[in-house]
Amino acid sequence: MDDSDAIDVDRWRDELESKRAEKDEFFAEHPQSPIPPDERDSFDGLAYFEPDPDYRVRARVEVHDDPEPVYVETTAGREMRYLRVATLEFDLEREAEGLTGGTFGLHAYQQESPNEQPLFVPFRDKTTGQQTYEGGRYMELEPERDLETGDEVVLDFNLAYTPFCAFSDTFDCPLPPEENWLEVAIPAGERVDR
């Protein structure tokens, strides 16, 4: 990111750690936790990659005025219908992981519903099935207004999370469609504890 995108990294890290602590508390104590009730006493928190501001990127938005339907498979073998409402293009540069630079894209989806809902961005990457859940991870975006082509949004992979079906078979979760499989490792956000 350039200087115009500078953030207060300490404040960002504190806010991220606070969100993670809240989620751990929800998973440990809330009746709607995906952790089975008989396992909650031994639950000691989710596993995360270390916060890394390099995985907080600006994405260029292309809005699809006439969104195409996409049929997404679920962990229970069903199909869910989503609309591909936008494409998000972003750059990553991480010399530490051997990635010297590249432009990548993810699609954002919404279900057909009159209700306001966040943009759903499911994805797989080179950590999937190894350091992260085999079914992929999710991000959600809640823009403050309707997006237009040419807008920029922040994609913070440090907020990438594991779907509930990773914790219990009682949940049926959409799997990231192949168009959202990234050919790069994104070691940010939630991971599996091995």
Short mmCIF file of C-alpha atoms in Angstrom, two decimals:
data_model
loop_
_atom_site.label_atom_id
_atom_site.label_comp_id
_atom_site.label_asym_id
_atom_site.label_seq_id
_atom_site.Cartn_x
_atom_site.Cartn_y
_atom_site.Cartn_z
CA MET A 1 0.00 0.00 0.00
CA ASP A 2 1.14 3.53 -0.57
CA ASP A 3 1.26 6.28 2.06
CA SER A 4 -2.32 7.38 1.37
CA ASP A 5 -3.44 3.98 2.64
CA ALA A 6 -1.41 4.18 5.84
CA ILE A 7 -3.12 2.90 8.93
CA ASP A 8 -2.25 3.04 12.58
CA VAL A 9 -0.88 -0.50 12.73
CA ASP A 10 -0.86 -0.68 16.54
CA ARG A 11 -4.50 0.40 16.74
CA TRP A 12 -5.46 -1.97 13.88
CA ARG A 13 -3.69 -4.86 15.64
CA ASP A 14 -5.41 -4.04 18.99
CA GLU A 15 -8.84 -3.95 17.29
CA LEU A 16 -8.13 -7.25 15.54
CA GLU A 17 -7.02 -8.93 18.77
CA SER A 18 -10.14 -7.59 20.51
CA LYS A 19 -12.41 -9.06 17.78
CA ARG A 20 -10.61 -12.38 18.10
CA ALA A 21 -11.08 -12.43 21.89
CA GLU A 22 -14.81 -11.67 21.46
CA LYS A 23 -15.18 -14.51 18.98
CA ASP A 24 -13.34 -16.94 21.26
CA GLU A 25 -15.73 -15.98 24.08
CA PHE A 26 -18.75 -16.52 21.81
CA PHE A 27 -17.45 -19.94 20.74
CA ALA A 28 -16.74 -20.96 24.35
CA GLU A 29 -19.96 -19.75 25.98
CA HIS A 30 -22.80 -18.81 23.62
CA PRO A 31 -25.72 -21.25 23.11
CA GLN A 32 -25.41 -20.74 19.33
CA SER A 33 -21.69 -21.59 19.28
CA PRO A 34 -20.73 -24.12 16.60
CA ILE A 35 -18.60 -25.94 19.18
CA PRO A 36 -20.62 -28.96 20.39
CA PRO A 37 -21.80 -28.38 23.99
CA ASP A 38 -19.80 -31.32 25.36
CA GLU A 39 -16.59 -29.88 23.90
CA ARG A 40 -16.96 -26.26 25.08
CA ASP A 41 -15.27 -26.78 28.45
CA SER A 42 -12.07 -27.92 26.72
CA PHE A 43 -12.22 -25.20 24.03
CA ASP A 44 -9.36 -22.75 24.61
CA GLY A 45 -9.69 -20.47 21.61
CA LEU A 46 -9.40 -20.51 17.86
CA ALA A 47 -6.05 -20.69 16.10
CA TYR A 48 -4.94 -17.65 14.11
CA PHE A 49 -2.05 -16.55 11.97
CA GLU A 50 -0.15 -13.61 13.45
CA PRO A 51 -1.76 -10.30 12.44
CA ASP A 52 -0.04 -9.04 9.29
CA PRO A 53 -0.97 -5.65 7.79
CA ASP A 54 0.50 -6.76 4.44
CA TYR A 55 -2.63 -8.90 4.03
CA ARG A 56 -4.87 -5.87 4.42
CA VAL A 57 -5.14 -4.76 0.79
CA ARG A 58 -7.11 -2.33 -1.31
CA ALA A 59 -9.27 -4.01 -3.92
CA ARG A 60 -10.62 -2.38 -7.06
CA VAL A 61 -14.32 -3.04 -7.54
CA GLU A 62 -16.11 -4.03 -10.72
CA VAL A 63 -19.85 -4.14 -10.10
CA HIS A 64 -21.97 -6.50 -12.19
CA ASP A 65 -25.13 -4.57 -13.05
CA ASP A 66 -26.91 -7.73 -14.18
CA PRO A 67 -25.46 -10.29 -11.75
CA GLU A 68 -25.17 -13.85 -12.99
CA PRO A 69 -26.39 -16.68 -10.78
CA VAL A 70 -23.72 -19.01 -9.43
CA TYR A 71 -24.61 -22.41 -8.02
CA VAL A 72 -22.38 -23.17 -5.07
CA GLU A 73 -21.96 -26.66 -3.64
CA THR A 74 -22.28 -27.12 0.10
CA THR A 75 -20.57 -29.43 2.58
CA ALA A 76 -23.78 -31.54 2.70
CA GLY A 77 -23.80 -32.01 -1.07
CA ARG A 78 -26.58 -29.52 -1.80
CA GLU A 79 -26.43 -26.47 -4.06
CA MET A 80 -27.08 -22.88 -3.06
CA ARG A 81 -27.85 -20.12 -5.53
CA TYR A 82 -25.94 -16.88 -5.21
CA LEU A 83 -25.58 -13.85 -7.45
CA ARG A 84 -22.09 -12.78 -8.52
CA VAL A 85 -22.50 -9.08 -7.74
CA ALA A 86 -18.91 -7.81 -7.94
CA THR A 87 -15.34 -8.69 -8.77
CA LEU A 88 -12.57 -7.51 -6.47
CA GLU A 89 -9.07 -7.15 -7.94
CA PHE A 90 -6.09 -6.64 -5.66
CA ASP A 91 -2.31 -6.76 -5.58
CA LEU A 92 -0.18 -8.79 -3.19
CA GLU A 93 3.52 -8.45 -2.60
CA ARG A 94 5.18 -10.74 -0.11
CA GLU A 95 8.83 -11.49 -0.67
CA ALA A 96 8.92 -13.57 2.53
CA GLU A 97 6.61 -16.17 0.95
CA GLY A 98 8.44 -16.03 -2.37
CA LEU A 99 5.71 -13.90 -3.91
CA THR A 100 7.33 -10.90 -5.54
CA GLY A 101 4.08 -9.44 -6.73
CA GLY A 102 0.89 -10.28 -8.48
CA THR A 103 -2.64 -9.23 -9.19
CA PHE A 104 -5.44 -11.49 -8.03
CA GLY A 105 -9.21 -11.45 -8.15
CA LEU A 106 -12.08 -12.69 -6.03
CA HIS A 107 -15.79 -12.56 -6.70
CA ALA A 108 -18.28 -11.27 -4.15
CA TYR A 109 -21.71 -12.86 -3.90
CA GLN A 110 -25.11 -12.23 -2.38
CA GLN A 111 -28.14 -14.43 -2.06
CA GLU A 112 -31.28 -13.28 -3.84
CA SER A 113 -33.02 -11.52 -1.02
CA PRO A 114 -34.66 -8.14 -0.51
CA ASN A 115 -32.79 -7.72 2.78
CA GLU A 116 -29.54 -5.81 3.02
CA GLN A 117 -26.76 -8.32 3.43
CA PRO A 118 -23.00 -8.18 3.43
CA LEU A 119 -21.00 -9.19 0.39
CA PHE A 120 -19.95 -12.82 0.79
CA VAL A 121 -16.39 -13.61 -0.32
CA PRO A 122 -15.60 -17.32 0.08
CA PHE A 123 -12.15 -18.42 -1.05
CA ARG A 124 -9.54 -21.14 -1.10
CA ASP A 125 -5.81 -20.52 -1.27
CA LYS A 126 -2.59 -22.51 -1.04
CA THR A 127 -3.04 -22.90 2.75
CA THR A 128 -6.41 -24.68 2.30
CA GLY A 129 -6.36 -28.23 3.63
CA GLN A 130 -2.97 -27.70 5.22
CA GLN A 131 -2.80 -24.69 7.52
CA THR A 132 -6.46 -23.78 7.07
CA TYR A 133 -9.78 -25.64 6.89
CA GLU A 134 -10.11 -27.97 3.92
CA GLY A 135 -13.45 -26.43 2.92
CA GLY A 136 -11.99 -22.93 2.48
CA ARG A 137 -12.54 -19.71 4.40
CA TYR A 138 -14.89 -16.74 4.23
CA MET A 139 -14.76 -12.97 4.39
CA GLU A 140 -17.66 -10.55 4.50
CA LEU A 141 -17.70 -6.94 3.35
CA GLU A 142 -20.22 -4.40 4.56
CA PRO A 143 -19.69 -1.27 2.46
CA GLU A 144 -21.24 1.90 3.82
CA ARG A 145 -23.03 2.51 0.52
CA ASP A 146 -23.80 0.71 -2.73
CA LEU A 147 -20.57 0.02 -4.55
CA GLU A 148 -19.85 1.31 -8.02
CA THR A 149 -17.32 0.16 -10.59
CA GLY A 150 -14.04 1.93 -9.90
CA ASP A 151 -14.55 2.09 -6.14
CA GLU A 152 -11.94 0.67 -3.81
CA VAL A 153 -12.64 -1.41 -0.73
CA VAL A 154 -10.35 -2.84 1.93
CA LEU A 155 -9.97 -6.61 1.88
CA ASP A 156 -8.45 -7.64 5.18
CA PHE A 157 -7.46 -11.29 4.99
CA ASN A 158 -6.64 -11.10 8.71
CA LEU A 159 -10.43 -11.28 9.14
CA ALA A 160 -10.77 -14.46 7.05
CA TYR A 161 -12.69 -17.00 9.08
CA THR A 162 -13.48 -20.69 9.14
CA PRO A 163 -17.10 -21.69 8.46
CA PHE A 164 -19.11 -23.29 11.26
CA CYS A 165 -19.22 -26.67 9.49
CA ALA A 166 -15.53 -27.13 10.38
CA PHE A 167 -16.59 -27.47 14.02
CA SER A 168 -19.79 -29.50 13.74
CA ASP A 169 -21.52 -31.68 11.13
CA THR A 170 -24.84 -30.07 12.04
CA PHE A 171 -23.95 -27.11 9.81
CA ASP A 172 -24.15 -27.06 6.00
CA CYS A 173 -21.74 -24.52 4.54
CA PRO A 174 -21.19 -23.24 1.00
CA LEU A 175 -17.86 -24.23 -0.54
CA PRO A 176 -15.87 -21.58 -2.41
CA PRO A 177 -16.53 -21.96 -6.14
CA GLU A 178 -13.50 -22.69 -8.30
CA GLU A 179 -13.47 -19.12 -9.61
CA ASN A 180 -12.48 -18.07 -6.06
CA TRP A 181 -9.51 -20.41 -5.71
CA LEU A 182 -6.35 -18.35 -5.33
CA GLU A 183 -3.05 -19.71 -6.61
CA VAL A 184 -1.16 -18.18 -3.71
CA ALA A 185 -0.86 -18.79 0.02
CA ILE A 186 -2.68 -16.33 2.28
CA PRO A 187 -1.28 -17.00 5.78
CA ALA A 188 -3.64 -14.58 7.50
CA GLY A 189 -6.83 -14.92 9.51
CA GLU A 190 -8.07 -18.12 11.11
CA ARG A 191 -6.10 -21.33 10.69
CA VAL A 192 -6.45 -24.89 11.90
CA ASP A 193 -4.68 -25.96 15.06
CA ARG A 194 -2.61 -29.03 14.24
#
